[in-house]
Short mmCIF file of C-alpha atoms in Angstrom, two decimals:
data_model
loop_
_atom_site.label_atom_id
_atom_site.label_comp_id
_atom_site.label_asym_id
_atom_site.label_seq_id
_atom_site.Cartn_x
_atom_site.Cartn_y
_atom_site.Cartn_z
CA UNK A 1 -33.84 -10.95 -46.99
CA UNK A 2 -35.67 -8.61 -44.70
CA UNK A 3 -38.64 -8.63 -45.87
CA UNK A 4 -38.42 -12.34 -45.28
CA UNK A 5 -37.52 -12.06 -42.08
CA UNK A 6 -40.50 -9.55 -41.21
CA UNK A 7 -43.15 -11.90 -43.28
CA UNK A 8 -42.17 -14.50 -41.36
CA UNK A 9 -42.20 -12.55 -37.57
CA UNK A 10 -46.21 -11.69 -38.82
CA UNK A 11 -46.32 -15.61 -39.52
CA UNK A 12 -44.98 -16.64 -36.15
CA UNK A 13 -47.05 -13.84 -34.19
CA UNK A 14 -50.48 -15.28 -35.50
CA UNK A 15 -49.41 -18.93 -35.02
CA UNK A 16 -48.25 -18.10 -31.65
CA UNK A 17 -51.42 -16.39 -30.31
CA UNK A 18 -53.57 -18.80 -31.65
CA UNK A 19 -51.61 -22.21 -30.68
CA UNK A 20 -51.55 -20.57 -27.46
CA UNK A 21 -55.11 -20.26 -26.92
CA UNK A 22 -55.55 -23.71 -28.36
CA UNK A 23 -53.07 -25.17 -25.71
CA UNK A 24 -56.02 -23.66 -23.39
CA UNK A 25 -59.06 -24.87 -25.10
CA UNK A 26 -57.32 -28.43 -25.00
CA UNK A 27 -57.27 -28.08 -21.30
CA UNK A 28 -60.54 -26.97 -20.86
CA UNK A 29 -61.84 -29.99 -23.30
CA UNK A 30 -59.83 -32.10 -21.11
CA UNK A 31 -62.08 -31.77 -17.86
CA UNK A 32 -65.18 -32.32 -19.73
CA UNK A 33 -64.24 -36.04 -21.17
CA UNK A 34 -64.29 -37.65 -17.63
CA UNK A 35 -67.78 -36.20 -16.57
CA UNK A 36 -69.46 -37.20 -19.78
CA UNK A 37 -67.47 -41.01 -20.41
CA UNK A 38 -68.80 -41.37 -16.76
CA UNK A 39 -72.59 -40.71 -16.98
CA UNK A 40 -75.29 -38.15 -18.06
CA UNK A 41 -74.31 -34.73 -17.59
CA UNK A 42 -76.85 -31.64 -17.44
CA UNK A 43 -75.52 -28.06 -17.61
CA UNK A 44 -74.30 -27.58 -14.19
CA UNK A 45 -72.15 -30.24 -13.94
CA UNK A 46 -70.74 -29.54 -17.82
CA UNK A 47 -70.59 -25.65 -16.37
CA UNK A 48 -69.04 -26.60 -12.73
CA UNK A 49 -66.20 -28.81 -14.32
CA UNK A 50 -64.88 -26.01 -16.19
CA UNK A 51 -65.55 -23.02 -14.17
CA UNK A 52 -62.51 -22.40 -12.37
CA UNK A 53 -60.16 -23.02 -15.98
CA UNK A 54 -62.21 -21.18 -17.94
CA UNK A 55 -61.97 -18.07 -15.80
CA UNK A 56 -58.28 -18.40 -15.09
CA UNK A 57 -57.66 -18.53 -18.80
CA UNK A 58 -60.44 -15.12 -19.56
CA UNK A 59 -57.88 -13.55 -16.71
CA UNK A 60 -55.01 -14.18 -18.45
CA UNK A 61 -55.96 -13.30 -21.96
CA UNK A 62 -57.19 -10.88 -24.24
CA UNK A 63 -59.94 -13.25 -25.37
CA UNK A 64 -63.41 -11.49 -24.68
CA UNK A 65 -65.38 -14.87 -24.13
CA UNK A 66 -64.61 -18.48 -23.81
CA UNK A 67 -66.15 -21.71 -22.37
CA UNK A 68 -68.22 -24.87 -23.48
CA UNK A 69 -70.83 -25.14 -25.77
CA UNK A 70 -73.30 -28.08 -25.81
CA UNK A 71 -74.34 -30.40 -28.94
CA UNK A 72 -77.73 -31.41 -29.49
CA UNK A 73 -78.84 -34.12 -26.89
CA UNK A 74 -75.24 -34.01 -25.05
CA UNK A 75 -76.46 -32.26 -21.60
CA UNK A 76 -79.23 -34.00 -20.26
CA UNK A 77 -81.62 -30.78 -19.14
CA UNK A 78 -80.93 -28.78 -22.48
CA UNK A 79 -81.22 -29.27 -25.97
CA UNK A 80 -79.17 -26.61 -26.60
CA UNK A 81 -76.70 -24.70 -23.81
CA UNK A 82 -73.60 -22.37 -23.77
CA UNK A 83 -71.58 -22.74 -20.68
CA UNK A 84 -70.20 -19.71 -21.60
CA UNK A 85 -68.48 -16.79 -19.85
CA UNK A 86 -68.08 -12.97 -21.25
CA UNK A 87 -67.25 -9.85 -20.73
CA UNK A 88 -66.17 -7.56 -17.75
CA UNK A 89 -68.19 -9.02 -15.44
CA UNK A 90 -67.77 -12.70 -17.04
CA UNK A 91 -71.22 -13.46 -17.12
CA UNK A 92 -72.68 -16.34 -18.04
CA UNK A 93 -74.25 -16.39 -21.56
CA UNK A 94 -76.73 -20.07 -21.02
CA UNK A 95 -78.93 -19.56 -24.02
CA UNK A 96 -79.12 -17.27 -26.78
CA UNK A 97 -82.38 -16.30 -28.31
CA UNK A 98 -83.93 -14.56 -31.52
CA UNK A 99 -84.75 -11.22 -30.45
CA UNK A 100 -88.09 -10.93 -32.86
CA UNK A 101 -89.34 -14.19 -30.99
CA UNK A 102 -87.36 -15.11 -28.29
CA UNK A 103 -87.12 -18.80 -29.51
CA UNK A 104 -83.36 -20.22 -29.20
CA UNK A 105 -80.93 -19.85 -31.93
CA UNK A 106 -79.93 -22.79 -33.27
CA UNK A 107 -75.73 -22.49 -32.87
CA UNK A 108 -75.18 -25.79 -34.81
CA UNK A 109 -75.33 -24.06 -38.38
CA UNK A 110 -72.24 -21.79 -37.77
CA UNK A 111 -68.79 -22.32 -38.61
CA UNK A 112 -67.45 -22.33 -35.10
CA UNK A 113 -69.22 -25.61 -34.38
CA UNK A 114 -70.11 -27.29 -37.65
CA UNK A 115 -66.77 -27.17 -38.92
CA UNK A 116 -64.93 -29.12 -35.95
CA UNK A 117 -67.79 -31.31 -36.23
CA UNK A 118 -67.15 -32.03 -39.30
CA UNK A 119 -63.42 -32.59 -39.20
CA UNK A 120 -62.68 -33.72 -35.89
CA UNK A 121 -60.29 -30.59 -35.44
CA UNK A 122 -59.45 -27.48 -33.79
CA UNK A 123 -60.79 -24.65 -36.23
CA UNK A 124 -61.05 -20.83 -36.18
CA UNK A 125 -63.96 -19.00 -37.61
CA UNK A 126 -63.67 -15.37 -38.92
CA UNK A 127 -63.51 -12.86 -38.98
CA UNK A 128 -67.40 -12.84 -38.31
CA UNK A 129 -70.24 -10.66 -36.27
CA UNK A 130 -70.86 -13.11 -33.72
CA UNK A 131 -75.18 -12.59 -32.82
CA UNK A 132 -75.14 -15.45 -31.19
CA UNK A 133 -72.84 -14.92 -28.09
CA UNK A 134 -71.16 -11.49 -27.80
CA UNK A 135 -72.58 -9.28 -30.31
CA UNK A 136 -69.19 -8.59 -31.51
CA UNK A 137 -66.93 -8.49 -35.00
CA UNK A 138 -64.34 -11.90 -33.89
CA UNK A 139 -62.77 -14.81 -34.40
CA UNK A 140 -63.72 -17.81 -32.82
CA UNK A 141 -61.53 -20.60 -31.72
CA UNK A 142 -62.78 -24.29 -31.22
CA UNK A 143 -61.95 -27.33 -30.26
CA UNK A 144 -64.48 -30.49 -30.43
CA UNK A 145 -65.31 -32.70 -27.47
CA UNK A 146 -65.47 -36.20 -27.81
CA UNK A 147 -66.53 -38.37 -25.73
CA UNK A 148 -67.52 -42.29 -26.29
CA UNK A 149 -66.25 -41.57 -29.80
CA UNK A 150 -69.18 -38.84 -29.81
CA UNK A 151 -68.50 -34.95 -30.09
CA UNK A 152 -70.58 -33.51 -27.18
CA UNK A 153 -70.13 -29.94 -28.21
CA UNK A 154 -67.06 -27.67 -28.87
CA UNK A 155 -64.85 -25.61 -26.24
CA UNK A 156 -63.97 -22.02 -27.83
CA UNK A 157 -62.99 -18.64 -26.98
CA UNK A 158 -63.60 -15.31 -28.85
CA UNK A 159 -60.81 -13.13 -30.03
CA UNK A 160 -62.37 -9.33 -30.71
CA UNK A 161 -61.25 -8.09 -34.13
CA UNK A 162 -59.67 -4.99 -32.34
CA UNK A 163 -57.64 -7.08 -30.07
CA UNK A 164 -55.67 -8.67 -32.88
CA UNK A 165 -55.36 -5.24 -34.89
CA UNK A 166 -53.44 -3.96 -31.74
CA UNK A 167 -51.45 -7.20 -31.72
CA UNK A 168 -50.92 -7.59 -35.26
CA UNK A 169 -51.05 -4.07 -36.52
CA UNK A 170 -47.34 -2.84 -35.85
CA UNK A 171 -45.76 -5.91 -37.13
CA UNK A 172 -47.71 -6.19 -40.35
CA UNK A 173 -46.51 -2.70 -41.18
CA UNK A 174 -43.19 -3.21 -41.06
CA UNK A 175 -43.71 -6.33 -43.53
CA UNK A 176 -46.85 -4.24 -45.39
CA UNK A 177 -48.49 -7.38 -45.29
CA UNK A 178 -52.10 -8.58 -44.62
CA UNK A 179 -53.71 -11.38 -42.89
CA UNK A 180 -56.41 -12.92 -44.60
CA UNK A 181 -58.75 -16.03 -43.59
CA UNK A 182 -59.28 -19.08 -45.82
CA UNK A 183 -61.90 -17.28 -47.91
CA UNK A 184 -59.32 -14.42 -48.44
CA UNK A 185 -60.64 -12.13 -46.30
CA UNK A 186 -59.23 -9.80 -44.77
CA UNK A 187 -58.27 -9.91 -41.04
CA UNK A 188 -56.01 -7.11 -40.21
CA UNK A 189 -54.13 -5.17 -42.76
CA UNK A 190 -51.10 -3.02 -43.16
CA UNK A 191 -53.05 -0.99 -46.15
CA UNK A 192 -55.52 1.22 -45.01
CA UNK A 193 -57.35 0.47 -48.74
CA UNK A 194 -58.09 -3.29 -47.59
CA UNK A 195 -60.65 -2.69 -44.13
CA UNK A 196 -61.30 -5.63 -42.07
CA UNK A 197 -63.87 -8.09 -43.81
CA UNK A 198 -63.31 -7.26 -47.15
CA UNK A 199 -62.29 -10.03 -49.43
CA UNK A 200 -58.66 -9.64 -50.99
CA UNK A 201 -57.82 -10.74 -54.50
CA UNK A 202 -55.13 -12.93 -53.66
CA UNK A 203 -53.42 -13.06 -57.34
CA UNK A 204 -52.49 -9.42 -57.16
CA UNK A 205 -50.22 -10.19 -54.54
CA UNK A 206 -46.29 -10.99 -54.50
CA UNK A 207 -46.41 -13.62 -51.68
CA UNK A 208 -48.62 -15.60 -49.81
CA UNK A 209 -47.48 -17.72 -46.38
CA UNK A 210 -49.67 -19.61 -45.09
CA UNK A 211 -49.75 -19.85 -40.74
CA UNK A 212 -49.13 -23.81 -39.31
CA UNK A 213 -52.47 -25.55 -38.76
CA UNK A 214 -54.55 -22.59 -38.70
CA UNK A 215 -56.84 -21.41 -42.11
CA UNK A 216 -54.74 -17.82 -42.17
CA UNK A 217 -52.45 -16.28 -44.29
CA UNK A 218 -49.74 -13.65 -44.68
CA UNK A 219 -49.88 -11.81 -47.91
CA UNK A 220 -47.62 -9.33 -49.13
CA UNK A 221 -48.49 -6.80 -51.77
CA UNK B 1 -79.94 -22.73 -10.26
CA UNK B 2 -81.14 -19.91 -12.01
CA UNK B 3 -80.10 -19.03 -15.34
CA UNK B 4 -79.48 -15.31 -16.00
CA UNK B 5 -79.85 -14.08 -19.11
CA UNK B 6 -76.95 -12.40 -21.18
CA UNK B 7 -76.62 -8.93 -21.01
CA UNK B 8 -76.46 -8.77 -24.52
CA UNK B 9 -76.11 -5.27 -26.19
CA UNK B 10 -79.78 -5.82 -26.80
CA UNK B 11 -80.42 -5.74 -22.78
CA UNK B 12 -78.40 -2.96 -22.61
CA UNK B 13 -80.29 -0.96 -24.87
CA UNK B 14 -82.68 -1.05 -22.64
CA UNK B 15 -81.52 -0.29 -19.74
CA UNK B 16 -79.31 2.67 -21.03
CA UNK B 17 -80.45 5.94 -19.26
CA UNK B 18 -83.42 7.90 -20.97
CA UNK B 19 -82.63 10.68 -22.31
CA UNK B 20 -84.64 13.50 -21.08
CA UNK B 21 -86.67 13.96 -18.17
CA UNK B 22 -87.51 10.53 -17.49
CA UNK B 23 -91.25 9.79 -17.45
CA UNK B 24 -93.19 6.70 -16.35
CA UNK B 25 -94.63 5.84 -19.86
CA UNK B 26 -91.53 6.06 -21.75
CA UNK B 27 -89.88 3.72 -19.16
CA UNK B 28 -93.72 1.75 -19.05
CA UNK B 29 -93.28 1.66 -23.11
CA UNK B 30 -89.84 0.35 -23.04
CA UNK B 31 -90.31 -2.48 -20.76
CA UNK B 32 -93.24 -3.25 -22.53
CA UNK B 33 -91.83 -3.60 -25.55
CA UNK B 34 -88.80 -5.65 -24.86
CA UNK B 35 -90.94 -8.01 -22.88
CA UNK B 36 -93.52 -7.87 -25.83
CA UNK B 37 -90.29 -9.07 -28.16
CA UNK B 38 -88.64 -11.37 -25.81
CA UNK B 39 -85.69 -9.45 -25.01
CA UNK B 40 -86.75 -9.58 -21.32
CA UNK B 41 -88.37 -13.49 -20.78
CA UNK B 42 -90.91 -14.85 -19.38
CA UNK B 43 -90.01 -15.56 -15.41
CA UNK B 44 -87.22 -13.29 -15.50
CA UNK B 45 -87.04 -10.76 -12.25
CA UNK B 46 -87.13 -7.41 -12.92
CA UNK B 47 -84.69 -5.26 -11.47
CA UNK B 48 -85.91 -3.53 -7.45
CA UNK B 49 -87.08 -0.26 -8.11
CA UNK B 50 -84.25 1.63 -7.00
CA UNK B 51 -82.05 -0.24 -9.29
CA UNK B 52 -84.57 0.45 -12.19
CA UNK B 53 -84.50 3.90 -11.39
CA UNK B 54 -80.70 4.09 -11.09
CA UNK B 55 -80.23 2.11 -14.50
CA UNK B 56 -82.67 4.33 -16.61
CA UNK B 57 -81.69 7.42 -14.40
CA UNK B 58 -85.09 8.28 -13.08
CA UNK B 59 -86.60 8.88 -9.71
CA UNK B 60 -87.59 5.99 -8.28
CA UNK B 61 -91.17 7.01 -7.96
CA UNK B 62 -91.20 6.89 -11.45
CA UNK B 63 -89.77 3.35 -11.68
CA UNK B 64 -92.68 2.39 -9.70
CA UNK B 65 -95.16 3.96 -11.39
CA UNK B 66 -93.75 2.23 -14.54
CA UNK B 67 -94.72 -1.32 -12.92
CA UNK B 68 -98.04 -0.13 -11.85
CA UNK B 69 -98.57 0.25 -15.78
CA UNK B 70 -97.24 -2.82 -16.83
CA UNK B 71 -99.18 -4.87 -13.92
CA UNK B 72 -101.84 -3.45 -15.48
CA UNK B 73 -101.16 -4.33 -19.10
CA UNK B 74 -100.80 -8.27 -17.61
CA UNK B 75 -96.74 -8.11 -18.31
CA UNK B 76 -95.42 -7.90 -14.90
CA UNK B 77 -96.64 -9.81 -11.51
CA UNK B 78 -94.92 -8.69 -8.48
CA UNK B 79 -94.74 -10.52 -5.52
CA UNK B 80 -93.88 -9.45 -1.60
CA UNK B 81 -91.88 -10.75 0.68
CA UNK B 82 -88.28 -13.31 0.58
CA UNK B 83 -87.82 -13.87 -2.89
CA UNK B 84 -90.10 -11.89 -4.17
CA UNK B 85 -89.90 -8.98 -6.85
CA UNK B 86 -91.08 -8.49 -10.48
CA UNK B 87 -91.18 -11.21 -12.92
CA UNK B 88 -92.08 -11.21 -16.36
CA UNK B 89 -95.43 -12.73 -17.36
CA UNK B 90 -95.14 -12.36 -21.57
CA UNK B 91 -98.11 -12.84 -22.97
CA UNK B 92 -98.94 -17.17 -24.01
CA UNK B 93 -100.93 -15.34 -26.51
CA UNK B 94 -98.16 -13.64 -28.59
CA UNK B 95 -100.62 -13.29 -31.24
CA UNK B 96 -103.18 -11.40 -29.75
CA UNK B 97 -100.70 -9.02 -28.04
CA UNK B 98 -99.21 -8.40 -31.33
CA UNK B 99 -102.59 -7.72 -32.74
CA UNK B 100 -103.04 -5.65 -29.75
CA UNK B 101 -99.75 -3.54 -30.41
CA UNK B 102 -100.51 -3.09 -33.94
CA UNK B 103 -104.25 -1.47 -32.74
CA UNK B 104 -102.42 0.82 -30.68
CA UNK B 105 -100.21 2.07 -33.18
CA UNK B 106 -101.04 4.84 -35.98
CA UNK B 107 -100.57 4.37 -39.37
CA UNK B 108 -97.88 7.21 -39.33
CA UNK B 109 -95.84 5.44 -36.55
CA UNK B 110 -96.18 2.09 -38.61
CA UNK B 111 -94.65 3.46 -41.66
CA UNK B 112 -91.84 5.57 -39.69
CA UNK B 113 -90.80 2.51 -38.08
CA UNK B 114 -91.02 0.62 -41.48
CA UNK B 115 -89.06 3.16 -43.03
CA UNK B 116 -86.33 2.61 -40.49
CA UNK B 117 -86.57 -1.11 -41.08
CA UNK B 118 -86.52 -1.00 -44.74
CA UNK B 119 -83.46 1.61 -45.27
CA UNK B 120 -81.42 -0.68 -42.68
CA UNK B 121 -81.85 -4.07 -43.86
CA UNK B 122 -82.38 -2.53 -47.82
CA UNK B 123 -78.36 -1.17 -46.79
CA UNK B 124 -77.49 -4.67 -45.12
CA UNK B 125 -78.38 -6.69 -48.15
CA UNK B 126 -76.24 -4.21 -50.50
CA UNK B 127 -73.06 -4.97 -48.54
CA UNK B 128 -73.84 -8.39 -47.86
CA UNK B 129 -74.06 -9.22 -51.83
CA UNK B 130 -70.53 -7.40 -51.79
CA UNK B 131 -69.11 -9.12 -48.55
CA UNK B 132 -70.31 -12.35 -48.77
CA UNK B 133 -68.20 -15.59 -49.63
CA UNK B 134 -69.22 -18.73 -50.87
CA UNK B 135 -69.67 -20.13 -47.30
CA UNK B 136 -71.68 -17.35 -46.36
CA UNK B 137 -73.59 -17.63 -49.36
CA UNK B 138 -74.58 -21.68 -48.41
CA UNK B 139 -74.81 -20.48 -44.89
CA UNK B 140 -77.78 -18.55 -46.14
CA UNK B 141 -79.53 -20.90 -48.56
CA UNK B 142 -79.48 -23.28 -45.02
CA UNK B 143 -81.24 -20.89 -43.77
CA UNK B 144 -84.25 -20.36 -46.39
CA UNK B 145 -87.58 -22.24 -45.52
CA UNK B 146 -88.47 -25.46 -47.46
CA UNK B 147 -91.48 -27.14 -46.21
CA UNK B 148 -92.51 -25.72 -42.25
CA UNK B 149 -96.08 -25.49 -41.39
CA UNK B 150 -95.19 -23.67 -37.64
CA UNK B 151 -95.68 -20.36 -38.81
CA UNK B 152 -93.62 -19.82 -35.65
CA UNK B 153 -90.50 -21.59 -37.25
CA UNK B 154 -91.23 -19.73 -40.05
CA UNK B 155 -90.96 -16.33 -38.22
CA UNK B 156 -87.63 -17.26 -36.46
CA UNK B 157 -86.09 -18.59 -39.73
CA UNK B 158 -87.18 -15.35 -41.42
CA UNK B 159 -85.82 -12.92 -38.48
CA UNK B 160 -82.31 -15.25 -38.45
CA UNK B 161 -82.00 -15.06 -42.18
CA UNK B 162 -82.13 -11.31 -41.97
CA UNK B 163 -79.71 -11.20 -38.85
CA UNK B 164 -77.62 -13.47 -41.26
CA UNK B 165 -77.39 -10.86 -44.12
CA UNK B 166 -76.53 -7.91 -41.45
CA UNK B 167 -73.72 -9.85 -40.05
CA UNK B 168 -72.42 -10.35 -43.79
CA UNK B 169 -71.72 -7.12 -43.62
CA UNK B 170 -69.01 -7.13 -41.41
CA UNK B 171 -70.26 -4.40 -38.73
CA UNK B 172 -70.79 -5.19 -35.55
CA UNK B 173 -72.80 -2.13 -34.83
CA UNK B 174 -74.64 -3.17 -37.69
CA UNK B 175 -75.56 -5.76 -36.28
CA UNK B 176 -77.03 -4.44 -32.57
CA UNK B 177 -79.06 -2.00 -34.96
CA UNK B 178 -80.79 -4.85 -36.94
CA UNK B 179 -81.06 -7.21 -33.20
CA UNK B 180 -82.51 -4.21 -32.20
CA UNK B 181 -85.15 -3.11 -34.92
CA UNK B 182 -85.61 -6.98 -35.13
CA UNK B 183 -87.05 -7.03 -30.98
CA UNK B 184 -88.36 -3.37 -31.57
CA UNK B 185 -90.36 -4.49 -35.04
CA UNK B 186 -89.73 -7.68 -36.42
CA UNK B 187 -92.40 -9.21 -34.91
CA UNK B 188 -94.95 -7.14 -36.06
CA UNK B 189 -93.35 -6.96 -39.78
CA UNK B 190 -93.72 -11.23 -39.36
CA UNK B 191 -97.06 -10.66 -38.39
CA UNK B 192 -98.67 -11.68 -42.34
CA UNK B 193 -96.61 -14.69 -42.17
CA UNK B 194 -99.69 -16.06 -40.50
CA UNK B 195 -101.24 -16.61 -44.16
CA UNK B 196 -100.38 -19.44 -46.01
CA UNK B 197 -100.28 -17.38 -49.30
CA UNK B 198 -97.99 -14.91 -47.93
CA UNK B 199 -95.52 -16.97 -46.95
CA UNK B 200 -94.97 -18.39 -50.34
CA UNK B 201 -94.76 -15.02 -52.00
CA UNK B 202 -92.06 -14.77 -48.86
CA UNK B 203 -90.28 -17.59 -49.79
CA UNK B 204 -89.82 -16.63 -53.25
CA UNK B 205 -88.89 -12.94 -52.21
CA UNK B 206 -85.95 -14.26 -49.45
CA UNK B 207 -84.89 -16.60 -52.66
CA UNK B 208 -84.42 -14.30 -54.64
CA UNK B 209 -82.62 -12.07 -52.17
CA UNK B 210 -79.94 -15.07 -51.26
CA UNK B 211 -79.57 -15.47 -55.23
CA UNK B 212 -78.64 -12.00 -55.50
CA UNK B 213 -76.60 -11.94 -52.37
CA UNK B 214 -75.33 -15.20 -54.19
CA UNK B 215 -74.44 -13.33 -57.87
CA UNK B 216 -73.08 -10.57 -56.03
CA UNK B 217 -74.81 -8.36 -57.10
CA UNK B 218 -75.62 -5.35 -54.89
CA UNK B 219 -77.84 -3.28 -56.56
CA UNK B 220 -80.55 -6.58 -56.88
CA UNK B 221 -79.30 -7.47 -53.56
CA UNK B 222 -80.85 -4.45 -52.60
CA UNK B 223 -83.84 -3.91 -54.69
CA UNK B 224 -84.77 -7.62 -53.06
CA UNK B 225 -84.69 -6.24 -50.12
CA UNK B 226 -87.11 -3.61 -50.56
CA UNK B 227 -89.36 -5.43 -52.42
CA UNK B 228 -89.34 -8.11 -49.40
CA UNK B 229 -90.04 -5.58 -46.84
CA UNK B 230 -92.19 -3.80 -49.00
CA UNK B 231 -94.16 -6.00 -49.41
CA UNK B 232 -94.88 -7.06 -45.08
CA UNK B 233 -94.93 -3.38 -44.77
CA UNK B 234 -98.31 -3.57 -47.58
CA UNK B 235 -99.61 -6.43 -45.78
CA UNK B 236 -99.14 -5.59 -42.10
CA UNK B 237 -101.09 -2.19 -43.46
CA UNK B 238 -103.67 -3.97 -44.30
CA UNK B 239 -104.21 -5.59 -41.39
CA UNK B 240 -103.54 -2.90 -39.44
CA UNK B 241 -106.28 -0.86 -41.03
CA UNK B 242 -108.47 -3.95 -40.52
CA UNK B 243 -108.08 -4.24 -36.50
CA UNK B 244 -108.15 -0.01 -36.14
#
């Protein structure tokens, strides 16, 4: 069956990029559990033991943003931090703040970190506009720190909506599939009727495949 | 170490070139008023001068004469040698300098700016009640006020719920328009949150907006909205034509 074949090259595609940047998150979470089962830790150490990895991986990857971001009380200078680099220039992002007020956003309400914190367990959020980092439509990848049995915050890295279209694009219109995220939304589509971020009635379509540890599927129309 | 801020698309906004011929106020007013919102905080350095006037694309005499008119308006202190530069002093105050703003302002330029506000976010919370899923939807009733006595709390909550329903609707660009109007105007719209009686009439207004947002229903999604802004836009008028 061809179409078989093709659904199942989209499936592999997806699981592939994202297991991939989870194999680099897991690295980067790796050099933060010594520092914080040996003693406090305040931003610059939590930023310094991850520098070097964390720009590596931005260099070889199309992820936009990626790094460490701090749970309440974990660093001991900052309530809340983002050891976070972005962009061309990899900047780093440190604190985010309401523009009407300036205060700091509070990060701990949003998928990317309440869900890991919840389960335990690599997660990926979105599609989503992300106002809290990059200003960008992405999907977030995370993977919780623990430490002392404790999660001390969440490593992640940004995927840009766009990137994946110009990964995913060509293969899902061979198949004329979609994916979707666990709400059934859609992520990139072969039909030009379904845009990015719409929800998709699942029942209308002929096939759904689900991707290997990750909340996406492939649906076929 | 220092810390520098993000150069979020917010920041960028700001330091995009000015259009036409480049004049100290315009460059004065736009400082002013992302230092007035927080954009630019309190400490930060300024860029030099030259790099000011290469980043907004005017001469750097201009640049200058920009800082002369916000050392005078108490935003900016510069300092000379090693080290030194301009930093940003933002107002301890914020709600005198707000009061101060709104003076300054004419009625016409408070409604054209409301109108803005109210067309964007009345647009945001049609697509929203369209886009949203379930998690979204409990993502926003998080986000509604209960019991909070800070009116400062109150303000943030109220600006993030609103950032909350533009990023329902999917667009990123969306988005850096409402973080935008939010630094450009949301303080000032937040401004009648100050009364205790307003801010239950705004609790029940953002409750009914998530409930709509929740039915989804876009056409009440919307008319919330408006009615919500509507009704700071009424308010702030008053007060406006109180302190002018």
């Amino acid at each position: 069956m061809k179409v078989d074949t093709v659904l199942s090259t989209c499936v592999r595609i997806v699981e592939d990029y994202f297991l991939r940047i989870g194999d680099e998150l897991e690295t980067v979470r790796a050099l933060l559990v010594g520092p914080f089962e040996g003693g406090p830790v305040d931003s610059r150490l939590a930023s310094r033991s991850i520098e070097p990895q964390v720009r590596a991986f931005l260099d070889r990857s199309p992820v936009i943003g990626a790094g460490y971001v701090a749970a309440p009380g974990a660093l001991s200078d900052h309530e809340l931090y983002l050891a976070w680099w972005q962009g061309d220039d990899k900047h780093l992002l440190a604190t985010s703040d309401a523009p009407a007020t300036g205060d700091p956003l509070d990060y701990t309400r949003h998928a990317w970190f309440r869900t890991p914190a919840r389960t335990g367990l690599p997660h990926v959020t979105g599609p989503y506009v992300d106002f809290v980092c990059t200003d960008e439509y992405v999907m977030t990848s995370t993977t919780p720190v623990l430490a002392h049995g404790r999660m001390v915050g969440v490593v992640g890295a940004d995927t840009l909506l766009e990137s994946l279209e110009t990964l995913l694009l060509p293969t899902l219109r061979d198949a004329r599939a979609t994916l979707v995220n666990g709400a059934s939304r859609v992520v990139v589509s072969s039909d030009p009727h379904h845009g990015t971020g719409a929800l998709l009635d699942l029942s209308t379509c002929r096939e759904v495949q689900p991707c290997r540890g990750l909340p996406l599927s492939v649906a076929l129309h | 170490m220092t810390v520098r801020r993000p150069a979020t698309r917010a920041r960028s906004a700001i330091f995009a070139p000015l259009g036409d011929e480049g004049r100290a106020s315009r460059v004065e007013n736009r400082l002013a008023e992302a230092i007035r919102s927080g954009v630019l905080a309190d400490g930060e350095r300024l860029p030099s001068e030259p790099e000011l006037a290469g980043m907004l694309g005017v001469a750097t005499v201009t640049a200058r004469e920009a800082l002369v008119g916000l050392r005078a308006q108490g935003l900016v202190t510069t300092t000379r040698g090693r080290g030194g530069g301009s930093f940003v002093t933002r107002s301890r105050s914020a709600g005198v300098e707000l009061g101060g703003r709104l003076g300054a302002m004419s009625r016409v330029e408070l409604r054209d700016r409301g109108t803005v506000y109210a067309v964007v976010l009345a647009g945001c919370a049609e697509l929203a009640a369209e886009r949203a899923d379930d998690d979204d939807v409990d993502d926003l009733r998080d986000l509604l006020v209960r019991d909070e006595s800070d009116v400062g709390a109150w303000r943030h909550s109220d600006s993030e719920l609103f950032l909350s329903v533009a990023a329902l609707t999917q667009s990123a660009r969306l988005v850096r328009e409402v973080v935008r109007l939010e630094a450009d105007f949301g303080g000032l719209l937040r401004m009648p949150l100050a009364d205790a009686a307003f801010r239950r009439g705004s609790t029940g207004r953002n409750v009914a907006l998530v409930e709509a947002i929740a039915d989804r229903d876009p056409a009440r999604a919307r008319a919330s909205m408006r009615a919500h802004v509507d009704a700071s836009l009424e308010r702030l008028t008053e007060l406006h034509a109180s302190v002018r």
